[in-house]
Coordinates of C-alpha atoms and ligand atoms in Angstrom, one line a residue:
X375 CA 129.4 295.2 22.4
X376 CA 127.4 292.4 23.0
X377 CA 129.5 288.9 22.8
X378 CA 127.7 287.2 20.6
X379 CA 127.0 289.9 18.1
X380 CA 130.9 290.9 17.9
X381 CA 130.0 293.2 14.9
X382 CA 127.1 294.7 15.7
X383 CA 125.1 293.9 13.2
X384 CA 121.0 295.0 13.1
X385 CA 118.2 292.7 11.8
X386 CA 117.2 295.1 9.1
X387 CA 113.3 296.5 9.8
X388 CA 111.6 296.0 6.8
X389 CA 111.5 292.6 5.7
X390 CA 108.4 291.9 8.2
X391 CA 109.2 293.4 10.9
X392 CA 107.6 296.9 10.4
X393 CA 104.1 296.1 12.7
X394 CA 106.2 295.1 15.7
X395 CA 106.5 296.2 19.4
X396 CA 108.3 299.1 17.5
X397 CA 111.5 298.8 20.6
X398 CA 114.9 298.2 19.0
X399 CA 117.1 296.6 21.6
X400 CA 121.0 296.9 21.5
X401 CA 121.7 293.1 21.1
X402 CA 119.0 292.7 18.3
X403 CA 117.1 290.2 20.7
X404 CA 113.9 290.8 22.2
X405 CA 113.5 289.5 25.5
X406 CA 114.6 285.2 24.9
X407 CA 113.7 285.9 21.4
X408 CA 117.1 285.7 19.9
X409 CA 117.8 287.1 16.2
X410 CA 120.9 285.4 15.1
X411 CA 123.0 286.5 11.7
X412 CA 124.6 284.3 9.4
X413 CA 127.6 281.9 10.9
X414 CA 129.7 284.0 8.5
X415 CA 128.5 287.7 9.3
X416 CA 129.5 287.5 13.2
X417 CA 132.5 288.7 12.4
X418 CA 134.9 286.4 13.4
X419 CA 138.5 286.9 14.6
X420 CA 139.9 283.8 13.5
X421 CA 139.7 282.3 16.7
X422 CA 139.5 278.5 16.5
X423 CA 139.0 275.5 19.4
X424 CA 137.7 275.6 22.7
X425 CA 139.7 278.3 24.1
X426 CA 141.4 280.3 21.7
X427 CA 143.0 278.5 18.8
X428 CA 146.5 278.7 16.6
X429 CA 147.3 281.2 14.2
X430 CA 146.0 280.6 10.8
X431 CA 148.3 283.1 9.6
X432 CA 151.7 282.0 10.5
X433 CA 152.1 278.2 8.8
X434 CA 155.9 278.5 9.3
X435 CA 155.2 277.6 12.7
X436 CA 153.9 274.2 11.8
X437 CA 156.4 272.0 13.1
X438 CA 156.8 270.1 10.1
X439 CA 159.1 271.6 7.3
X440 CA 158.5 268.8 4.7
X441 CA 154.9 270.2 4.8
X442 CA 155.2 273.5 4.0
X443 CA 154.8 273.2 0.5
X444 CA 151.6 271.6 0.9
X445 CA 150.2 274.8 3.1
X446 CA 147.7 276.7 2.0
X447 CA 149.1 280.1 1.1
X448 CA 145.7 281.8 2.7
X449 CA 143.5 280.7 5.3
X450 CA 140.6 279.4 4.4
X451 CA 137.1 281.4 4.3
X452 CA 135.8 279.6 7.5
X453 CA 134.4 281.8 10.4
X454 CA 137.0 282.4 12.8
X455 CA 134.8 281.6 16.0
X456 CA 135.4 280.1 19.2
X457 CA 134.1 276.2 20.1
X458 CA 131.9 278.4 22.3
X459 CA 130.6 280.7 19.9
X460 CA 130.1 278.1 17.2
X461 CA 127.9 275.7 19.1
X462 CA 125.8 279.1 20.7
X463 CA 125.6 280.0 17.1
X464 CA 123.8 276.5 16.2
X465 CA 122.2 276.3 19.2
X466 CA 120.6 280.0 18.9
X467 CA 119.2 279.0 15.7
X468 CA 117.7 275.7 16.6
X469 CA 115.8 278.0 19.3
X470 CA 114.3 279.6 15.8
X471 CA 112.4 276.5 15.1
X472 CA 109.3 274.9 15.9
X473 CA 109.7 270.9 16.6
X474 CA 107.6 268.0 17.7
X475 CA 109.3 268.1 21.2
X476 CA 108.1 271.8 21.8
X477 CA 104.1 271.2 20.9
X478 CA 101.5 269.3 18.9
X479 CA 102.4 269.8 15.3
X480 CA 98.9 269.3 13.7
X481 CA 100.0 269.0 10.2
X482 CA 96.9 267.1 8.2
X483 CA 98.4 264.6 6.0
X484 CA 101.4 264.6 7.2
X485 CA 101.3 262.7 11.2
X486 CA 104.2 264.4 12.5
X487 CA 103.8 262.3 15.9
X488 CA 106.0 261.5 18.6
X489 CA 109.0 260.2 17.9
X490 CA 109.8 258.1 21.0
X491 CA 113.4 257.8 22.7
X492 CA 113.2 254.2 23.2
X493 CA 113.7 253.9 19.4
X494 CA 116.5 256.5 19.3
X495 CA 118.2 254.4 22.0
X496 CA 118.3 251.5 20.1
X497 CA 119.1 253.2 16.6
X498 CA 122.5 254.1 18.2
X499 CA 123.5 251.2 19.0
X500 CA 126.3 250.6 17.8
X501 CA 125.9 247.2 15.5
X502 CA 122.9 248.9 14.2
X503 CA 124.9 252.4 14.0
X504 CA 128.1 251.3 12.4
X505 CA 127.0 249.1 9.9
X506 CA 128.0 250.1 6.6
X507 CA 126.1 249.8 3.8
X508 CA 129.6 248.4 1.9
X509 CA 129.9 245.8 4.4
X510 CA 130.0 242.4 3.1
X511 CA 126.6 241.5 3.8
X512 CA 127.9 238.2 5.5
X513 CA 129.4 240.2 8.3
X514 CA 125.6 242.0 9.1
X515 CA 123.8 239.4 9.5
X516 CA 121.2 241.2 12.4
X517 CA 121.2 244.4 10.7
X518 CA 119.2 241.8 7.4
X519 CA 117.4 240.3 10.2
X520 CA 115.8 243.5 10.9
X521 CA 115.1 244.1 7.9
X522 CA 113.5 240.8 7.2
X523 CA 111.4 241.5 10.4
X524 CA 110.1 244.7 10.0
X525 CA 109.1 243.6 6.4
X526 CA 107.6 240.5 7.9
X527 CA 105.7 243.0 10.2
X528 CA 104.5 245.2 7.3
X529 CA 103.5 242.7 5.1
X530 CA 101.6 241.2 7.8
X531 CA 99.3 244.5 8.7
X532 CA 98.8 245.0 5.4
X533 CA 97.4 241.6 3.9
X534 CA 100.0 241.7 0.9
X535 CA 102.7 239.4 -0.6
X536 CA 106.2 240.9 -0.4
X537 CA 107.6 244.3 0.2
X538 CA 110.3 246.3 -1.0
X539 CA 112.3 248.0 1.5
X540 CA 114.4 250.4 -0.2
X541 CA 112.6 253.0 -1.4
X542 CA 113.2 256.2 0.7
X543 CA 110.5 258.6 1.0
X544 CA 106.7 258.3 0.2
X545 CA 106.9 260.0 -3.0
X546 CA 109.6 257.6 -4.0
X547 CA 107.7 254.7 -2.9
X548 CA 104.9 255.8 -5.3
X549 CA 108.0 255.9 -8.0
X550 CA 108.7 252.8 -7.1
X551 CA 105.3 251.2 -7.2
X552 CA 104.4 252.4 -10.4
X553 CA 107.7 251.4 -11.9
X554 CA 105.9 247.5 -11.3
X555 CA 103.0 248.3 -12.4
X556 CA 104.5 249.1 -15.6
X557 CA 107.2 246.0 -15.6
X558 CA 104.2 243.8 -14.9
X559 CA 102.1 245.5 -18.1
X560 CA 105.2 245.3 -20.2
X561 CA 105.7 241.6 -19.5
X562 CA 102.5 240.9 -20.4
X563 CA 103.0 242.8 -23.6
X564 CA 100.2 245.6 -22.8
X565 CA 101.4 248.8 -22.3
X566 CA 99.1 251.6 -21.5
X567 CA 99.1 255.2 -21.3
X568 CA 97.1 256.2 -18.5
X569 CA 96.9 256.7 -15.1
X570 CA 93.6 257.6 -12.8
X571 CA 94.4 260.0 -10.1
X572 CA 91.3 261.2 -7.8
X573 CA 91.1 265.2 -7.6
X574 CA 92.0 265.5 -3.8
X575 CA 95.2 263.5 -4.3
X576 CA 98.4 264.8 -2.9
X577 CA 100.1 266.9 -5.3
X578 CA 103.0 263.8 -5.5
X579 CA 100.5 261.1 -7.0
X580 CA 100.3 263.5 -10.0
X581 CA 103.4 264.1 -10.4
X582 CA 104.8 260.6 -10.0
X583 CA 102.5 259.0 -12.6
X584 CA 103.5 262.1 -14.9
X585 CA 107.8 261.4 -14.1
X586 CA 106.8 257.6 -14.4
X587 CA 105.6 258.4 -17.8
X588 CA 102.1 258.1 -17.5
X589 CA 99.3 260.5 -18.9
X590 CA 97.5 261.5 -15.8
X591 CA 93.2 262.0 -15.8
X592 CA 91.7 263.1 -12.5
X593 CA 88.6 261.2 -11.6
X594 CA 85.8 263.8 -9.7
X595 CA 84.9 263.3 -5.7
X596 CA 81.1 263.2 -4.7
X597 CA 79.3 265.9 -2.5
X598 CA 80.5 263.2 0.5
X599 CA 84.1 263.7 -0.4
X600 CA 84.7 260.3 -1.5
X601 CA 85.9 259.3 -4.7
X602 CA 83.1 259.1 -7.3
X603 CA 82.9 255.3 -8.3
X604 CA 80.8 255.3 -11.1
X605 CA 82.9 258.1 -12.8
X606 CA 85.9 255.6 -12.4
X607 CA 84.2 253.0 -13.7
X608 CA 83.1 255.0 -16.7
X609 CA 86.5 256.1 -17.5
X610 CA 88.5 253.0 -17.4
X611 CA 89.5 250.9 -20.2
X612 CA 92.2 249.4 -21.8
X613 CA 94.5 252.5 -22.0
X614 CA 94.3 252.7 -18.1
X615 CA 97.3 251.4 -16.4
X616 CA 96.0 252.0 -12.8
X617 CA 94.5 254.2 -10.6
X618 CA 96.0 256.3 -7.5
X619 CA 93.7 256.1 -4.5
X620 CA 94.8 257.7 -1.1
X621 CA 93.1 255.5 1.7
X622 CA 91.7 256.9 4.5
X623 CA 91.6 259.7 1.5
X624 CA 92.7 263.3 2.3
X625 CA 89.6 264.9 3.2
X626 CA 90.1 262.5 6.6
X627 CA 87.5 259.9 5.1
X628 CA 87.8 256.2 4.7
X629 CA 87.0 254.8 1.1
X630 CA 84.3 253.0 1.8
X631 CA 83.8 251.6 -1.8
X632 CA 87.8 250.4 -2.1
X633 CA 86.8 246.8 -3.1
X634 CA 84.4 247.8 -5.7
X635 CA 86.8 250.2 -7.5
X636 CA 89.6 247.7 -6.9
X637 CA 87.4 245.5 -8.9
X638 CA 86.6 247.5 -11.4
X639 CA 90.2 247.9 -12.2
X640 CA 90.9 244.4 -11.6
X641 CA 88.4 243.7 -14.3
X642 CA 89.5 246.2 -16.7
X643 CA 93.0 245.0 -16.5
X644 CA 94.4 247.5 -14.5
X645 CA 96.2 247.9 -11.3
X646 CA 95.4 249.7 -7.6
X647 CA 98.3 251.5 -6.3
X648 CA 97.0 253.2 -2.9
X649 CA 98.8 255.5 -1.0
X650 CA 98.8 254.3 2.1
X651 CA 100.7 257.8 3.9
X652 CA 97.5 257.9 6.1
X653 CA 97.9 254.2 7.2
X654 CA 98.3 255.2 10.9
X655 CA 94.3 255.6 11.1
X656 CA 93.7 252.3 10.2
X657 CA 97.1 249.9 10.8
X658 CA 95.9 246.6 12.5
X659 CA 92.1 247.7 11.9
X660 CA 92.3 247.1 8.0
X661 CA 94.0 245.1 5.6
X662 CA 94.6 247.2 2.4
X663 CA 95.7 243.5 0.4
X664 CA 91.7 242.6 1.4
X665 CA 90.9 245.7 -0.4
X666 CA 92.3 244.8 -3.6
X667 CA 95.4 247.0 -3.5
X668 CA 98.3 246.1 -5.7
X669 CA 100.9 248.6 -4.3
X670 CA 101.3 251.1 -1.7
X671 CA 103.7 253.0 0.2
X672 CA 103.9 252.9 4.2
X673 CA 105.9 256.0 5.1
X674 CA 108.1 254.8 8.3
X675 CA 108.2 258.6 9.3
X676 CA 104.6 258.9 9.2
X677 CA 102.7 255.5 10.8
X678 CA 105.7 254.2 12.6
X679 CA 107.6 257.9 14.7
X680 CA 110.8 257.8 12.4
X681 CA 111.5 261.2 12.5
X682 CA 110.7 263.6 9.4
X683 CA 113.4 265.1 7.6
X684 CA 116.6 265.7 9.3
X685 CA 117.0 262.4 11.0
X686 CA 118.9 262.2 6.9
X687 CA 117.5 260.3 4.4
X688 CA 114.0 258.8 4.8
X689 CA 112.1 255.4 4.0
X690 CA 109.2 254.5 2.2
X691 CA 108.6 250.5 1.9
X692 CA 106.4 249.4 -0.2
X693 CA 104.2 246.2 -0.2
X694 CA 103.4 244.6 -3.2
X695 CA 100.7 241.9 -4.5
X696 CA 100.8 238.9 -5.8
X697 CA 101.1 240.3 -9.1
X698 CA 103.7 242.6 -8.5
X699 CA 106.1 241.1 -6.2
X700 CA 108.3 239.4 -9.2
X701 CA 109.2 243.1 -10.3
X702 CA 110.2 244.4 -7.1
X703 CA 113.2 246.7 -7.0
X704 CA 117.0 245.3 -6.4
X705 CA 118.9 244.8 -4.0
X706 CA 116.4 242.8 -1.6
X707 CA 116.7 241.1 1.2
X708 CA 115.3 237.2 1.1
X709 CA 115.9 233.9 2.7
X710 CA 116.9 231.7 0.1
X711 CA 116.1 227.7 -0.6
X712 CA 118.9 227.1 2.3
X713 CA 116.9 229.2 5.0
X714 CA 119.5 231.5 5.0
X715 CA 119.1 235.1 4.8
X716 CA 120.7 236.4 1.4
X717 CA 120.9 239.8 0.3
X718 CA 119.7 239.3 -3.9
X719 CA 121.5 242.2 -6.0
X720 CA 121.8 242.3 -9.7
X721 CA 125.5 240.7 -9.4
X722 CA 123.9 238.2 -7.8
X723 CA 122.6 236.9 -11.8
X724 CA 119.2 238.0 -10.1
X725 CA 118.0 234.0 -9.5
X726 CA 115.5 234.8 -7.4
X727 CA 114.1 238.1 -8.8
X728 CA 114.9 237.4 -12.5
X729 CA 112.3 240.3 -13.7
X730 CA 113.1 242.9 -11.3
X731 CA 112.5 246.4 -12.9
X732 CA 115.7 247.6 -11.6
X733 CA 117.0 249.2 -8.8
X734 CA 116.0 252.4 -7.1
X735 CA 118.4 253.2 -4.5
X736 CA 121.8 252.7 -4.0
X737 CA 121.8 250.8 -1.2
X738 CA 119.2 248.5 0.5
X739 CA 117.3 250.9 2.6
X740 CA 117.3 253.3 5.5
X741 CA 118.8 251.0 8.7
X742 CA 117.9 253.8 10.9
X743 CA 114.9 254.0 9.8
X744 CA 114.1 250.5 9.7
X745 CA 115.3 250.1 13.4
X746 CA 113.4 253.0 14.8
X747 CA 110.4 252.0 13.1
X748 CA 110.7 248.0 14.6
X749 CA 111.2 249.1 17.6
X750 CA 108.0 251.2 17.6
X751 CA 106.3 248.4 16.1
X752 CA 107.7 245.6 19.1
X753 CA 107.1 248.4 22.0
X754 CA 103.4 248.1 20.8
X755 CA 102.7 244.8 19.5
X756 CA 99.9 243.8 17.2
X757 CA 97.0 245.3 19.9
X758 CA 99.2 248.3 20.5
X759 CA 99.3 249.5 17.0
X760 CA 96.0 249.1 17.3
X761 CA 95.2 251.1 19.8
X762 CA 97.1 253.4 17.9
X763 CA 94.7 254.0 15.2
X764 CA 91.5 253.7 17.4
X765 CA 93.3 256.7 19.2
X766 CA 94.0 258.5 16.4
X767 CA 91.0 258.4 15.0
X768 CA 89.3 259.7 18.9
X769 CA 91.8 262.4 18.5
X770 CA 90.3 263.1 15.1
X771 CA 87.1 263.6 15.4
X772 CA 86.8 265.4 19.0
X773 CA 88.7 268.1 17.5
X774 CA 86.3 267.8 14.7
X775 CA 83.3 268.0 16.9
X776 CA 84.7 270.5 19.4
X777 CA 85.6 272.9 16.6
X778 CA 82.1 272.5 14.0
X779 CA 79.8 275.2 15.5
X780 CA 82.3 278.0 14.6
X781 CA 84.9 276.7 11.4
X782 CA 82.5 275.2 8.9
X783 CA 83.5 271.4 8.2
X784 CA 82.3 270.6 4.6
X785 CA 82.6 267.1 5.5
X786 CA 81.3 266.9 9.1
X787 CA 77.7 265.1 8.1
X788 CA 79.4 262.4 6.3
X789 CA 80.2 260.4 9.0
X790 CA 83.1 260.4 11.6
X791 CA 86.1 261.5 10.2
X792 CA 89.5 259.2 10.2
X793 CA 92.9 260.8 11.6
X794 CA 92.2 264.2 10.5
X795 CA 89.2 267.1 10.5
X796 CA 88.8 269.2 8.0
X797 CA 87.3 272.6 7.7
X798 CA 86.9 275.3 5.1
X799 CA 86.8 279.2 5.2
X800 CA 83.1 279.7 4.8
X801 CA 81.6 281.4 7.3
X802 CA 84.9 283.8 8.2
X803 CA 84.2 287.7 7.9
X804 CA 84.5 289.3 4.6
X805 CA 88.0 289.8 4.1
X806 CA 89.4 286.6 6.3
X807 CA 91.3 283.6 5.4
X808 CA 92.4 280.6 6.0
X809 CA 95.5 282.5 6.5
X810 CA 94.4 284.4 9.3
X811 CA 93.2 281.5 11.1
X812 CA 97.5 279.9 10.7
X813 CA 99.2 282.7 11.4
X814 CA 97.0 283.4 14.6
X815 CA 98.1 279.9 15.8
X816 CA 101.6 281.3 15.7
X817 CA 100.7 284.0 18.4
X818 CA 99.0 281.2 20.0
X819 CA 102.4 279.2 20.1
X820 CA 101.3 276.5 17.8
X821 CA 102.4 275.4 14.5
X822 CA 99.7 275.9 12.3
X823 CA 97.8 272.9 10.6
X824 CA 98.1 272.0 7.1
X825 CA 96.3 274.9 4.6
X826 CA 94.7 275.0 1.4
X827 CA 94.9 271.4 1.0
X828 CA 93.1 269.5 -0.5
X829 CA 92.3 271.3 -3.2
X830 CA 88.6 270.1 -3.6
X831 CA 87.8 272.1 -0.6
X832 CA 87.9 276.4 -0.6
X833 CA 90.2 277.5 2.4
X834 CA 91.4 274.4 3.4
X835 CA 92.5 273.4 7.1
X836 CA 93.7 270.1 7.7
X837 CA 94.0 269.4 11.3
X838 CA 95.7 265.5 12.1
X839 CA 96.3 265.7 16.1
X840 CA 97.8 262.3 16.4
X841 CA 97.3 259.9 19.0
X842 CA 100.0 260.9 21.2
X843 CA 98.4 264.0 22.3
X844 CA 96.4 264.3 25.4
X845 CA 92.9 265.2 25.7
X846 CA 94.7 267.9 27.9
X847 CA 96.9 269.3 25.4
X848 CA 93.8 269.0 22.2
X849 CA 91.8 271.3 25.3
X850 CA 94.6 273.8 25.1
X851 CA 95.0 273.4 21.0
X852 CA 91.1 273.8 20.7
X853 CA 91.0 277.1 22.7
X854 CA 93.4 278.6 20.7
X855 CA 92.2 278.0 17.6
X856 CA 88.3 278.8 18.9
X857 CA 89.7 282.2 20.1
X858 CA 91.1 282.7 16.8
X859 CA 87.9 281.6 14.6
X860 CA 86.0 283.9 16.9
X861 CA 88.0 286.8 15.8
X862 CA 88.1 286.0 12.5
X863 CA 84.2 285.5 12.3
X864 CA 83.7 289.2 13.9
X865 CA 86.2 290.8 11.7
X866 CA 88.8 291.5 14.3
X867 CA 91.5 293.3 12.4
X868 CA 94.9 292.8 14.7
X869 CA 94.4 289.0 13.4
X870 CA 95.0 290.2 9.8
X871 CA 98.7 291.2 10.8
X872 CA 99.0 287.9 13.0
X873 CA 101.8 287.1 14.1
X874 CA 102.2 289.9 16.2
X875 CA 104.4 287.5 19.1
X876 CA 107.0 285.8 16.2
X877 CA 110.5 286.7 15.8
X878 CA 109.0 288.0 12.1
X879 CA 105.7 289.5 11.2
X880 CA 103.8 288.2 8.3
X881 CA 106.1 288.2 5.5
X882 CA 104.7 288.4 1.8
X883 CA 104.9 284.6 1.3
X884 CA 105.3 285.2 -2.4
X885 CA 108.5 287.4 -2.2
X886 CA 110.5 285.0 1.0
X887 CA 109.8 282.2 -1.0
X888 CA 111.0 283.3 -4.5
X889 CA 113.3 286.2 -3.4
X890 CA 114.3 285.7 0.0
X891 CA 116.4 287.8 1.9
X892 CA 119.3 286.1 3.4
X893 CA 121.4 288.7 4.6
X894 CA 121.6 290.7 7.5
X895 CA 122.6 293.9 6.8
X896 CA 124.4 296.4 9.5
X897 CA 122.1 299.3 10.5
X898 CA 122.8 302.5 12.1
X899 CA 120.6 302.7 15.6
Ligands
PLP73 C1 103.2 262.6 3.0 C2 102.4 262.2 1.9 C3 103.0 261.7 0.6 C4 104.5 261.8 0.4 O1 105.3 261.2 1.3 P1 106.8 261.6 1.5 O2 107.3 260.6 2.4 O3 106.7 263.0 2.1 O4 107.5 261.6 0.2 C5 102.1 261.3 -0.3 N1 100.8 261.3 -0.1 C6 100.2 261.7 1.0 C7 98.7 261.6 1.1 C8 101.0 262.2 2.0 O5 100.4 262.6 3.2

C-alpha cells in the first residue's frame, strides 16, 4: 500500500477522466501527476506530531486530574495524520495548481503580473507584520506613514484630490465610489435614479450601481469598440447620477474621447466614476483627474504586484475629486492643522470629514497590501512605472500582431491596442470554439487567457501578457497558441477533447460548477 494513499482509495473514472491514457496506476498518480483525496479520506490512524503522536483515546493519562472534567469524552473529527503526511497532503495539492511563479498567466483584464520578492521581504517585516489594526494608532506611527505615502503616490499619478484607502477589492472600490457620488447628490438635495454603464463593462460595474441602488442603462460601443459618445450625450439628463467608464476600456483600447464625455456629464450634472482596473497601461503616461474623472478605483493587486487572492484580503483605493473628497469613507488617515499624522474615525466627532458617507471597512485598509504595493512603487520610481506601462503596452500589441493572420482580432484596425489583444472566434472551423482554443493551452502548459469577455465581442479571448514577460517567453506563449489556432482552423478533432495532458479531461463546466463532485470514492481495480 502506497504511504500516502493509506486506504487505497481510486480517483473514480468518470467524472472527466474517461478520454485518458486509459492506464490505471496502483498509487492513483500518473507519472508526477499526483491525484490527492480529501485531507479527511486518507484514512488516518490518529497519528498526530512529527513522529508519531499521543493517544487521543486515553485522556486519563493527562497528567492533570483537575482537568479531566473538562476532556472531551471523544476525540475530535480531525484527521489523524502525521506532521509528515499533513504538510505532503498540502503540498500535493498546491502541485494541482497553476500560479504566476510556474508561467505567464495571460488573464485579459485581470494583470496577474509578477509579484516581486523584494516586496514580500519587506511586508514581513516585522513593525509592518505585527501591527494590529487595534493598536492605538499613537503607537504605529510608520505603519500611517505608509499609508500617507502610498496615497501621496496615488494621488499624484492620477491627477486627483484625495484618496480613500480602505476599500478592499476593486469591486468594492466601485461600492465605495458610488456611495460619494450619491452623498455628494444628496447634499446638494438632487437625487437621481440612474446610472450609465457602457455595454463592454465588467460584469461588477453593473452590479455595483444596481447594490448601490441605482437603475442601470447600458450606453452602445461603436464599430471601433469605443464607447459611443453621442449616444451618451443623448441619454443623459437630470435623472443621471453618473456614468461608469472603464479606461483603457476592455476591448484593450484607450478612450480617446474621455474629456468630452467627462464634459458632457459635467454639464449635465452628473459624475465620472472610471474604473481604473486597467491603470497599469497607462500609470505615469496619463492623468485620469485631467480627464475629468470624479472616482476611480486602483486595484493594488492589479497595477502595483500585490498578490491576487490568497495573500487574504485585498485593496482597492480609491482617488477622489474635488467634488467628492468631503464624502470619503471613515476611518482615514490625514495630517491634521498640527502636521501630525492623525488617524480621523467617526469617534473622532468627524472634524475633519464632517460629511463622510460612512464607513466601508472595518479597519483602515490592507497594511500588507499597502506595503507591497509602496515598495513596488519606490523600487521603480516615477520613470520606472513608466516604463511599466510603455512595456506593457509593447507586450500587448506584439502578441496582437504576431497572432492577427490566424485568430481574427475584431479590433486590430483600430489602432494599437493598450495592455491586452483581443480576438474573436470567427474564422475557427465549423464546430470550434473559443473553448477549444483555452483548453488546448492547458496541454500546452499554459493557463488559458480570459474567454468570452467582453461581451460585445462573439468568442471572446482576452489576452493581457504583462510587462514582466520576456519577449522569450511571449515567443514560447505565441507558438502554442498558433499551433492550437491552426488546429482549430482545420478542424483537427483531438483539440475538441483538449486537455488530453491535465490531471482531468474536459469536465462539463455546467455540472463541476453547479454540482461538483467532491468526493473520492474507493474503486475496485
Ligand atoms: C478586476 C476588475 C474589476 C474588479 O476588481 P476586483 O479587485 O477583482 O474586485 C473591475 N473592473 C475591471 C475592468 C476589472 O478588470
Amino acid at each position: 500500500m502506497n504511504a500516502h494513499n493509506p486506504s487505497g482509495w481510486r480517483p473514480e473514472m468518470g467524472e472527466g477522466n474517461e478520454t485518458g491514457p486509459g492506464m490505471i496506476t496502483h498509487s492513483g498518480d500518473m507519472g508526477l501527476m499526483v491525484e490527492e483525496p480529501l485531507i479527511f479520506e486518507l484514512g488516518g490512524t490518529g497519528d498526530s506530531g512529527a513522529k508519531c503522536g499521543i493517544d487521543l483515546d486515553e485522556p486519563e493519562e493527562m497528567p492533570l486530574a483537575a482537568l479531566q472534567p473538562f476532556l472531551r469524552k471523544q476525540a475530535p473529527a480531525l484527521p489523524g495524520l502525521t506532521e509528515p503526511e499533513t504538510v505532503r497532503h498540502y503540498t500535493r495539492l498546491s502541485r494541482q495548481n497553476y500560479a504566476i511563479d510556474l508561467g505567464p498567466f495571460p488573464l485579459g483584464s485581470c494583470t496577474m503580473k509578477h509579484n516581486p520578492r523584494l516586496n514580500e521581504k519587506v511586508a514581513r517585516l516585522p513593525g509592518f507584520a505585527d501591527v494590529h489594526p487595534l493598536q492605538p494608532h499613537q503607537t504605529v506611527p510608520g505603519a500611517l506613514a505608509v499609508i500617507e505615502q502610498l496615497a501621496d503616490w496615488l494621488v499624484a499619478l492620477t491627477g486627483m484630490h484625495a484618496v480613500a484607502m480602505s476599500p478592499k477589492a476593486g469591486a468594492h472600490g466601485e461600492l465605495c465610489g458610488l456611495l460619494c457620488i450619491r452623498a455628494a447628490l444628496e447634499a446638494r438635495g438632487d437625487a437621481r435614479k440612474v446610472v450609465l454603464v457602457p455595454e463592454s463593462a465588467h460584469g461588477t460595474n453593473p452590479a455595483t450601481a444596481a447594490f448601490a441602488g441605482y437603475g442601470v442603462e447600458s450606453i452602445p460601443g461603436t464599430p471601433d469598440g469605443r464607447v459611443d459618445l453621442a449616444a451618451l450625450q443623448a441619454r443623459l439628463g437630470p435623472d443621471v447620477a453618473g456614468v461608469m467608464i472603464t479606461n483603457p476600456n476592455t476591448c484593450g483600447l484607450f478612450e480617446r474621447d474621455m474629456k468630452a464625455m467627462s464634459d458632457a456629464v459635467h454639464a449635465a450634472g452628473g459624475f465620472v466614476y472610471c474604473d481604473g482596473a486597467n491603470f497599469n497601461a497607462i500609470v505615469g503616461k496619463v492623468r485620469p483627474g485631467d480627464l475629468g474623472v470624479d472616482a476611480m478605483h486602483i486595484n493594488l493587486h492589479k497595477t502595483f504586484s500585490t498578490p491576487h487572492g490568497g495573500g487574504g484580503p485585498g485593496s482597492g483605493p480609491v482617488v477622489l475629486s474635488e467634488a467628492l473628497a468631503p464624502y470619503a469613507p471613515l476611518p482615514f488617515v490625514m495630517r491634521g492643522s498640527d502636521g501630525q499624522l492623525r488617524l480621523i474615525e467617526e469617534e473622532d466627532g468627524g472634524e475633519e470629514l464632517p460629511d463622510s458617507f460612512g464607513r466601508m471597512s472595518a479597519f483602515h485598509g490592507q497594511m500588507g497590501m499597502f506595503t507591497r504595493a509602496l515598495t513596488y512603487i519606490l523600487s521603480h520610481g516615477a520613470d520606472g512605472l513608466r516604463q511599466v506601462a510603455e512595456d506593457a503596452v509593447l507586450n500587448a500589441n506584439y502578441v496582437l500582431r504576431s497572432l492577427e493572420d490566424l485568430l481574427d482580432a475584431p479590433f486590430g484596425a483600430s489602432g494599437p491596442c493598450m495592455h491586452e489583444a483581443l480576438f474573436s472566434d470567427d474564422g475557427l472551423a465549423e464546430g470550434f470554439s473559443t473553448l477549444d482554443i483555452a483548453k488546448g493551452l492547458i496541454d500546452e502548459g499554459f493557463h488559458p487567457m480570459t474567454v468570452y469577455f467582453p461581451l460585445v465581442v462573439h468568442g471572446a479571448m482576452l489576452v493581457e501578457p504583462t510587462e514582466t514577460e520576456s519577449k522569450a517567453g511571449l515567443d514560447r506563449f505565441i507558438g502554442s497558441l498558433r499551433n492550437i489556432a491552426e488546429r482549430a482552423r482545420a478542424g483537427d478533432e483531438s483539440l475538441k477533447a483538449a486537455p488530453n495532458l491535465a490531471p482531468r479531461r474536459r469536465l462539463d463546466e455546467t455540472r463541476a460548477a453547479r454540482k461538483p463532485v467532491l468526493v473520492w470514492r474507493e474503486r475496485e481495480l
